[in-house]
Coordinates of C-alpha atoms and ligand atoms in Angstrom, one line a residue:
M21 CA -16.0 -5.0 15.6
K22 CA -13.7 -2.1 14.8
N23 CA -14.4 1.4 16.0
Y24 CA -15.1 4.2 13.4
Y25 CA -12.0 6.3 12.7
S26 CA -11.9 9.3 15.0
T27 CA -8.9 11.4 16.1
A28 CA -10.5 11.2 19.6
N29 CA -9.6 7.5 19.8
I30 CA -5.9 8.0 19.0
N31 CA -3.5 7.7 21.9
F32 CA -1.0 10.4 20.9
A33 CA 1.3 9.8 23.9
E34 CA 1.7 6.1 22.9
I35 CA 2.2 7.0 19.2
E36 CA 4.9 9.5 20.2
K37 CA 6.8 6.9 22.2
E38 CA 6.7 4.6 19.1
A39 CA 7.9 7.4 16.9
A40 CA 10.8 8.1 19.2
K41 CA 11.8 4.4 19.1
L42 CA 11.5 4.2 15.3
L43 CA 13.7 7.3 14.9
Q44 CA 16.5 5.6 16.8
E45 CA 16.1 2.3 15.0
L46 CA 15.8 3.6 11.5
F47 CA 18.4 6.4 11.5
P48 CA 21.6 4.3 11.4
L49 CA 20.5 2.0 8.5
C50 CA 22.3 2.5 5.2
R51 CA 19.3 2.7 2.8
S52 CA 19.5 3.0 -1.0
L53 CA 17.3 2.2 -4.0
S54 CA 17.7 -1.5 -3.1
G55 CA 19.7 -3.8 -0.9
D56 CA 19.8 -5.1 2.7
G57 CA 19.5 -1.6 4.3
V58 CA 16.1 -1.2 2.8
R59 CA 15.1 -4.7 3.8
K60 CA 16.2 -4.1 7.4
T61 CA 14.1 -0.9 7.3
Y62 CA 11.1 -2.8 6.3
D63 CA 11.7 -5.4 9.0
V64 CA 11.7 -2.6 11.6
L65 CA 8.4 -1.2 10.1
K66 CA 6.8 -4.6 10.0
N67 CA 7.3 -4.8 13.8
V68 CA 4.9 -1.9 14.0
T69 CA 2.3 -3.4 11.6
D70 CA 2.5 -5.8 8.7
F71 CA 2.3 -4.9 5.0
N72 CA 3.1 -6.7 1.7
L73 CA 6.6 -6.8 0.2
T74 CA 7.4 -7.3 -3.5
E75 CA 10.9 -7.9 -4.9
I76 CA 11.2 -6.5 -8.4
P77 CA 14.1 -8.1 -10.3
S78 CA 17.1 -6.0 -11.4
G79 CA 16.9 -5.4 -15.2
K80 CA 13.1 -5.4 -15.4
K81 CA 11.8 -2.8 -17.7
V82 CA 9.2 -0.4 -16.2
F83 CA 8.0 1.9 -18.9
S84 CA 11.2 3.4 -20.3
W85 CA 13.1 2.8 -17.0
T86 CA 15.0 -0.2 -15.9
I87 CA 15.2 -1.6 -12.3
P88 CA 18.8 -1.0 -11.3
P89 CA 21.2 -3.7 -10.0
E90 CA 21.0 -4.3 -6.3
W91 CA 23.6 -2.3 -4.3
N92 CA 25.1 -3.4 -1.0
I93 CA 28.1 -2.1 0.9
K94 CA 30.1 -3.5 3.8
D95 CA 32.8 -0.9 4.3
A96 CA 34.7 2.0 2.8
F97 CA 37.5 4.4 3.8
I98 CA 40.2 6.8 2.6
A99 CA 43.5 6.2 4.5
D100 CA 46.7 8.2 4.5
K101 CA 50.2 6.8 4.3
E102 CA 50.2 6.2 8.0
K103 CA 47.1 4.1 7.5
I104 CA 45.0 6.6 9.4
K105 CA 41.5 6.8 8.1
I106 CA 40.6 10.3 7.1
V107 CA 37.1 9.2 6.0
D108 CA 35.4 6.1 7.4
F109 CA 32.1 4.7 6.3
K110 CA 31.6 3.2 9.8
N111 CA 31.3 6.8 11.2
S112 CA 28.6 7.9 8.7
N113 CA 27.0 6.0 5.8
L114 CA 26.7 9.4 4.0
H115 CA 30.5 9.2 3.4
V116 CA 30.1 7.0 0.4
I117 CA 28.3 8.2 -2.7
N118 CA 25.2 5.9 -2.8
Y119 CA 25.6 3.3 -5.5
S120 CA 29.4 3.7 -5.7
I121 CA 31.1 0.8 -7.6
P122 CA 33.7 -1.2 -5.6
I123 CA 37.3 0.1 -5.7
D124 CA 40.5 -0.7 -3.8
T125 CA 43.5 1.3 -5.0
M126 CA 46.3 3.7 -4.2
I127 CA 45.9 7.2 -5.6
T128 CA 47.3 10.7 -5.3
G129 CA 45.3 13.4 -3.6
K130 CA 45.1 15.2 -6.9
E131 CA 43.5 12.2 -8.6
L132 CA 41.2 11.6 -5.6
K133 CA 39.8 15.1 -5.4
P134 CA 37.4 14.8 -8.4
H135 CA 35.8 12.0 -6.5
L136 CA 35.2 14.1 -3.3
F137 CA 32.2 16.2 -2.4
T138 CA 32.2 18.7 0.4
L139 CA 30.3 21.8 1.5
P140 CA 32.6 24.7 2.3
E141 CA 29.6 26.8 3.3
L142 CA 28.7 24.1 5.9
P143 CA 32.1 22.9 7.0
E144 CA 30.8 20.5 9.7
A145 CA 28.4 18.8 7.3
I146 CA 28.8 15.7 5.2
P147 CA 26.8 16.1 2.0
Y148 CA 24.5 13.4 0.5
R149 CA 25.2 12.3 -3.1
T150 CA 24.1 9.5 -5.3
T151 CA 25.2 7.9 -8.6
Y152 CA 22.3 5.7 -9.3
Y153 CA 22.5 5.7 -13.1
K154 CA 26.2 6.3 -13.8
R155 CA 28.8 3.7 -12.7
D156 CA 31.1 5.8 -10.7
W157 CA 32.5 6.1 -7.2
G158 CA 33.1 8.8 -4.7
F159 CA 33.2 10.0 -1.1
C160 CA 31.4 12.9 0.7
L161 CA 33.2 14.5 3.6
C162 CA 33.3 17.6 5.9
Y163 CA 35.2 20.5 4.5
K164 CA 37.7 20.3 7.4
D165 CA 38.6 16.7 6.4
Y166 CA 38.7 17.7 2.8
Q167 CA 41.3 20.3 3.6
K168 CA 43.6 17.5 5.0
I169 CA 43.9 15.9 1.5
N170 CA 47.3 16.9 -0.1
D171 CA 47.6 16.8 -3.9
S172 CA 51.0 15.0 -3.8
E173 CA 50.3 12.5 -1.1
I174 CA 49.3 8.9 -1.8
Y175 CA 46.0 7.5 -0.3
R176 CA 44.5 4.1 -0.1
V177 CA 40.9 4.3 -1.3
K178 CA 38.6 1.4 -0.6
I179 CA 34.9 0.9 -1.2
D180 CA 33.8 -2.7 -0.4
S181 CA 30.5 -2.5 -2.3
A182 CA 28.7 -4.8 -4.7
L183 CA 26.3 -4.2 -7.6
T184 CA 24.6 -7.4 -8.4
K185 CA 21.6 -8.8 -10.3
G186 CA 19.3 -8.9 -7.3
S187 CA 16.0 -7.0 -6.7
M188 CA 14.5 -3.8 -5.5
T189 CA 12.0 -4.1 -2.6
M190 CA 8.6 -2.4 -2.5
G191 CA 5.9 -2.4 0.2
D192 CA 2.2 -1.9 -0.1
Y193 CA -1.1 -2.5 1.7
I194 CA -4.7 -1.4 0.9
V195 CA -6.9 -0.7 3.9
R196 CA -10.4 -1.1 2.6
G197 CA -13.3 1.2 3.4
T198 CA -17.0 0.8 2.6
S199 CA -17.2 3.3 -0.2
K200 CA -15.5 3.3 -3.6
K201 CA -13.4 6.3 -2.8
E202 CA -9.7 5.7 -2.4
F203 CA -6.7 7.8 -1.3
L204 CA -3.0 7.1 -1.7
I205 CA -0.5 7.4 1.1
T206 CA 3.1 7.0 -0.1
A207 CA 6.6 7.3 1.4
Y208 CA 10.1 6.8 0.0
S209 CA 12.6 4.6 1.8
C210 CA 15.8 5.2 -0.2
H211 CA 17.7 7.8 1.9
P212 CA 20.4 6.7 4.2
S213 CA 21.0 8.3 7.6
M214 CA 19.0 11.5 7.4
A215 CA 16.1 12.0 9.8
N216 CA 13.8 14.6 8.2
D217 CA 14.4 13.5 4.7
C218 CA 13.2 10.6 4.6
I219 CA 12.8 8.8 8.0
S220 CA 10.2 11.2 9.4
G221 CA 8.0 10.5 6.4
V222 CA 8.5 6.7 6.7
I223 CA 7.5 6.9 10.4
I224 CA 4.3 8.9 9.6
W225 CA 3.5 6.3 6.9
I226 CA 3.7 3.3 9.1
L227 CA 1.9 4.9 12.1
L228 CA -0.9 6.0 9.8
L229 CA -1.1 2.4 8.4
K230 CA -1.3 1.0 11.9
I231 CA -4.1 3.3 13.0
L232 CA -6.2 2.9 9.8
K233 CA -5.9 -0.9 9.8
N234 CA -7.6 -0.9 13.2
C235 CA -10.6 1.3 12.3
A236 CA -13.8 0.9 10.4
L237 CA -13.5 3.3 7.4
K238 CA -15.6 4.8 4.7
N239 CA -12.7 5.5 2.3
S240 CA -10.0 3.0 1.2
Y241 CA -6.3 4.0 1.7
R242 CA -3.6 2.6 -0.5
F243 CA -0.2 2.6 1.3
V244 CA 2.9 2.4 -0.9
I245 CA 6.5 2.5 0.1
G246 CA 9.6 2.1 -2.0
P247 CA 12.6 4.1 -3.4
E248 CA 11.8 7.6 -4.6
T249 CA 11.1 8.0 -8.4
I250 CA 12.0 4.5 -9.6
G251 CA 9.8 2.9 -6.9
A252 CA 6.8 5.1 -7.8
I253 CA 7.4 4.4 -11.5
A254 CA 7.6 0.6 -10.8
Y255 CA 4.5 0.7 -8.7
I256 CA 2.6 2.7 -11.3
H257 CA 3.7 0.2 -14.0
E258 CA 2.1 -2.6 -12.1
H259 CA -1.0 -0.8 -10.8
H260 CA -1.9 2.1 -13.1
R261 CA -5.4 0.8 -13.8
A262 CA -6.2 0.8 -10.1
L263 CA -4.5 4.1 -9.5
K264 CA -6.7 5.8 -12.1
H265 CA -9.5 5.7 -9.5
V266 CA -7.6 7.2 -6.7
S267 CA -9.1 10.6 -5.6
G268 CA -6.1 12.1 -4.0
G269 CA -2.8 11.4 -2.3
F270 CA -0.1 12.2 0.2
V271 CA 3.7 11.9 0.0
T272 CA 4.8 11.7 3.6
T273 CA 8.3 13.3 3.9
T274 CA 10.2 16.0 5.7
A275 CA 7.7 16.0 8.5
G276 CA 9.8 16.4 11.7
G277 CA 12.1 19.5 11.4
T278 CA 12.2 22.5 13.7
G279 CA 10.3 24.9 11.5
K280 CA 6.5 25.4 11.0
V281 CA 4.1 22.8 9.8
G282 CA 2.9 23.6 6.3
Y283 CA 1.9 21.8 3.1
K284 CA 2.9 21.6 -0.5
K285 CA -0.1 22.0 -2.7
S286 CA -1.1 19.5 -5.3
F287 CA -1.3 20.5 -9.0
N288 CA -5.0 21.3 -8.3
D289 CA -5.3 23.2 -5.1
T290 CA -9.1 22.9 -5.1
S291 CA -8.8 19.1 -4.8
E292 CA -10.4 17.4 -1.8
V293 CA -7.0 16.6 -0.3
D294 CA -5.8 20.2 -0.6
R295 CA -9.0 21.5 1.0
A296 CA -8.9 18.9 3.8
T297 CA -5.3 19.8 4.5
R298 CA -6.0 23.6 4.6
E299 CA -9.0 23.0 6.9
A300 CA -6.8 20.9 9.3
L301 CA -4.0 23.4 9.3
V302 CA -6.4 26.2 10.2
K303 CA -8.0 24.1 12.9
L304 CA -4.7 23.0 14.5
N305 CA -2.3 25.9 13.8
G306 CA -4.6 28.8 13.1
E307 CA -2.8 29.6 9.9
I308 CA -1.9 28.0 6.5
L309 CA 1.7 27.9 5.5
S310 CA 1.7 26.6 1.9
Y311 CA 4.2 25.9 -0.8
P312 CA 3.1 26.0 -4.5
F313 CA 3.0 22.9 -6.5
S314 CA 6.3 22.4 -8.4
L315 CA 7.9 19.5 -10.2
Q316 CA 11.0 19.9 -8.1
G317 CA 9.8 17.5 -5.4
S318 CA 9.1 13.9 -4.8
D319 CA 6.8 11.2 -6.1
E320 CA 3.9 13.6 -6.6
R321 CA 5.6 14.1 -10.0
Q322 CA 4.9 10.5 -11.0
Y323 CA 1.4 10.3 -9.5
S324 CA 0.4 13.6 -11.1
A325 CA 1.4 12.4 -14.6
P326 CA -1.2 12.9 -17.4
G327 CA -2.5 9.3 -17.2
L328 CA -3.2 9.4 -13.5
R329 CA -3.5 13.1 -12.4
I330 CA -3.8 12.2 -8.7
P331 CA -3.7 15.5 -6.7
T332 CA -1.0 14.7 -4.2
V333 CA 0.1 16.9 -1.3
T334 CA 2.8 16.8 1.3
I335 CA 2.3 18.0 4.9
T336 CA 5.7 19.0 6.0
K337 CA 7.7 20.5 8.8
D338 CA 10.7 22.0 7.2
K339 CA 10.0 21.1 3.6
Y340 CA 12.9 19.7 1.5
Y341 CA 15.1 22.4 0.0
E342 CA 13.9 24.9 2.7
Y343 CA 16.3 24.0 5.6
K344 CA 20.0 24.3 5.6
E345 CA 20.6 20.8 7.0
Y346 CA 18.8 19.3 3.9
H347 CA 20.7 16.4 2.3
T348 CA 23.5 16.6 4.8
S349 CA 24.6 14.8 7.9
L350 CA 23.2 17.7 9.9
D351 CA 19.7 16.3 9.1
N352 CA 20.1 14.1 12.1
L353 CA 18.4 13.2 15.4
D354 CA 19.4 16.6 16.9
F355 CA 17.4 18.3 14.2
V356 CA 14.3 15.9 14.3
T357 CA 12.5 14.9 17.4
S358 CA 9.5 12.8 18.0
S359 CA 7.5 15.7 19.4
Q360 CA 8.1 17.7 16.3
L361 CA 7.1 14.8 14.2
M362 CA 3.9 14.5 16.2
E363 CA 2.9 18.0 15.2
T364 CA 2.8 16.9 11.5
F365 CA 1.2 13.6 12.4
S366 CA -1.6 15.4 14.1
V367 CA -2.4 17.3 10.9
Y368 CA -2.4 14.1 8.9
V369 CA -4.8 12.3 11.2
R370 CA -7.1 15.3 11.2
V371 CA -7.0 15.5 7.4
I372 CA -8.0 11.8 7.3
Q373 CA -10.9 12.6 9.7
Y374 CA -12.1 15.2 7.3
L375 CA -11.8 12.9 4.3
E376 CA -13.8 10.3 6.2
Q377 CA -16.6 12.8 7.1
N378 CA -16.7 14.8 3.9
V379 CA -19.9 14.3 1.9
T380 CA -21.5 15.6 -1.3
Y381 CA -25.2 15.8 -0.9
K382 CA -28.5 17.2 -2.1
S383 CA -31.3 18.9 -0.2
R384 CA -34.5 16.9 -0.2
T385 CA -36.5 20.2 0.0
P386 CA -35.0 22.1 -2.9
Y387 CA -37.7 24.7 -3.4
C388 CA -37.6 26.4 0.0
E389 CA -36.1 26.0 3.4
P390 CA -37.7 23.2 5.5
H391 CA -39.6 24.2 8.6
L392 CA -36.8 23.4 11.1
G393 CA -38.9 24.4 14.2
S394 CA -41.3 21.5 13.7
L395 CA -38.4 19.2 13.8
G396 CA -36.9 20.6 17.0
L397 CA -34.1 22.1 15.0
Y398 CA -35.0 25.8 15.6
P399 CA -36.1 27.8 18.7
T400 CA -39.9 27.7 18.9
T401 CA -40.1 31.4 20.1
G402 CA -39.5 33.8 17.3
G403 CA -37.6 37.1 17.5
A404 CA -34.1 37.6 18.9
I405 CA -32.5 34.2 19.2
N406 CA -30.2 32.8 21.8
P407 CA -31.4 29.2 21.8
T408 CA -28.6 27.6 23.7
N409 CA -31.0 25.8 25.9
D410 CA -33.3 24.5 23.2
K411 CA -32.8 20.7 23.4
S412 CA -33.6 18.4 20.6
D413 CA -32.9 14.7 20.1
T414 CA -29.6 15.7 18.3
G415 CA -28.3 17.9 21.2
T416 CA -28.3 21.5 22.0
I417 CA -29.0 23.8 19.1
T418 CA -27.0 27.0 19.2
T419 CA -27.1 30.2 17.1
D420 CA -24.0 28.9 15.3
D421 CA -25.7 25.6 14.6
I422 CA -28.6 27.4 13.0
K423 CA -26.2 29.4 10.9
A424 CA -24.5 26.2 9.8
M425 CA -27.7 24.4 9.1
T426 CA -29.1 27.2 6.9
W427 CA -25.8 27.3 4.9
I428 CA -25.8 23.5 4.5
L429 CA -29.4 23.6 3.2
F430 CA -28.5 26.6 1.0
Y431 CA -25.6 24.7 -0.7
G432 CA -27.6 21.5 -1.0
D433 CA -27.5 21.5 -4.8
G434 CA -25.3 18.5 -5.2
K435 CA -22.3 20.6 -6.3
H436 CA -20.8 21.2 -2.9
D437 CA -19.2 19.0 -0.3
L438 CA -18.9 19.7 3.4
L439 CA -15.3 20.8 3.2
N440 CA -16.2 23.3 0.5
I441 CA -19.0 24.7 2.6
A442 CA -16.7 25.1 5.6
Q443 CA -14.3 27.1 3.5
L444 CA -17.0 29.2 1.8
T445 CA -18.6 30.1 5.1
G446 CA -15.7 30.2 7.5
I447 CA -17.6 27.8 9.8
P448 CA -15.3 25.1 11.2
F449 CA -15.7 21.8 9.5
E450 CA -16.6 20.1 12.8
S451 CA -19.7 22.3 13.1
I452 CA -20.6 21.8 9.5
Y453 CA -20.3 18.0 9.9
L454 CA -22.4 17.9 13.1
N455 CA -25.2 19.9 11.6
Y456 CA -25.1 17.9 8.4
R457 CA -25.7 14.8 10.6
R458 CA -28.6 16.6 12.3
L459 CA -30.3 17.5 9.0
E460 CA -29.6 14.1 7.6
K461 CA -31.1 12.4 10.6
H462 CA -34.4 14.2 9.8
S463 CA -34.1 13.0 6.1
L464 CA -33.6 16.6 4.9
L465 CA -30.5 15.7 3.0
Q466 CA -29.4 12.9 0.7
E467 CA -25.7 11.9 0.1
T468 CA -25.1 11.9 -3.6
R469 CA -21.7 10.0 -3.8
Ligands
ZN4 ZN1 15.9 13.8 -0.6

């Protein structure tokens, strides 16, 4: 018999240890849209908790897109005439443009430079670049190494990669609840060694899956992991009928930086996931840092498409584009720590608590307030009230409880849910939920969906 989901049952210290271990294990792997780096990533995640894997063959059409060839890489370098390696893939897998074609040639510095990417404004950083849909090759390097390249000198350039007819790996798992309501929790697994974008999101994803699998739940949660964009498109291609019924979603990414926890709104900021997220941020942080919905982002673009329209938010700590280390080698394990990641994780688990407890209901006494006193839900002596010692079978009734109960009854027209009432009244969700349960226990309310 599983326990009902409650943040009170989560061992945060144990989870943080697991997150720290995962950061170390996942960071070095050379991930991409496909290939063995992604498979190794999934092997590490499956040690935390199991999920389903699907291999989608290269060349398969998914809507107007095509699954790309599988990419794997063994080694790459740029060496000078003394055979000294100026750039070595073994030092950082960001050095090679992801999806570079194989090459082994001698070339002048002048011919090489159009294939080099560097960041003069961040001279210590190696940028992250990809060439998924154009057959090309290139290297990324620190500006100080770039400056060592002479136009007239000859260099050996080698990329020992392979683009083959293989497959792209996707993972998923549905944790079933008792109601028909379903939420999507999705992460992307295609970025090589960067800690905030995307490993932090992958870690949140697997830790949430582990927790939810071990709980009795009201809602169902559909977990999806794969490469960004093409992975979401491929998943939607196979599952769009089921996805039409999903009430809201989360893209877990950029969750462990040094900045403040905030959230990127969905296209509809009155959606249940938006409201639950704002309520959790107020509860845990006392403020709401929010970013507007935009199409410059991640897989919320696909899941928000006209045929699905799943309101999808991202709870983030240093959102993509907002930190200088973004898409560089400085997005590393100095920048992201397990304790920072846990701040975002705490918001996610609180949001899920609210989604589990949120209810739309109707009052069974719609023509006037019920007589709460006769049910032990109101102080029996009239006048100035401070009924903190007034016990009933549902616990001590306080002035705040009475306020919450009267608002819950007031909004009992079937058009409001508990999150909505918390936000309309400013009463914390926990108090709204507790008092909803009190009234429901006395058959004063009826859940409508
Ligand atoms: Zn990215």
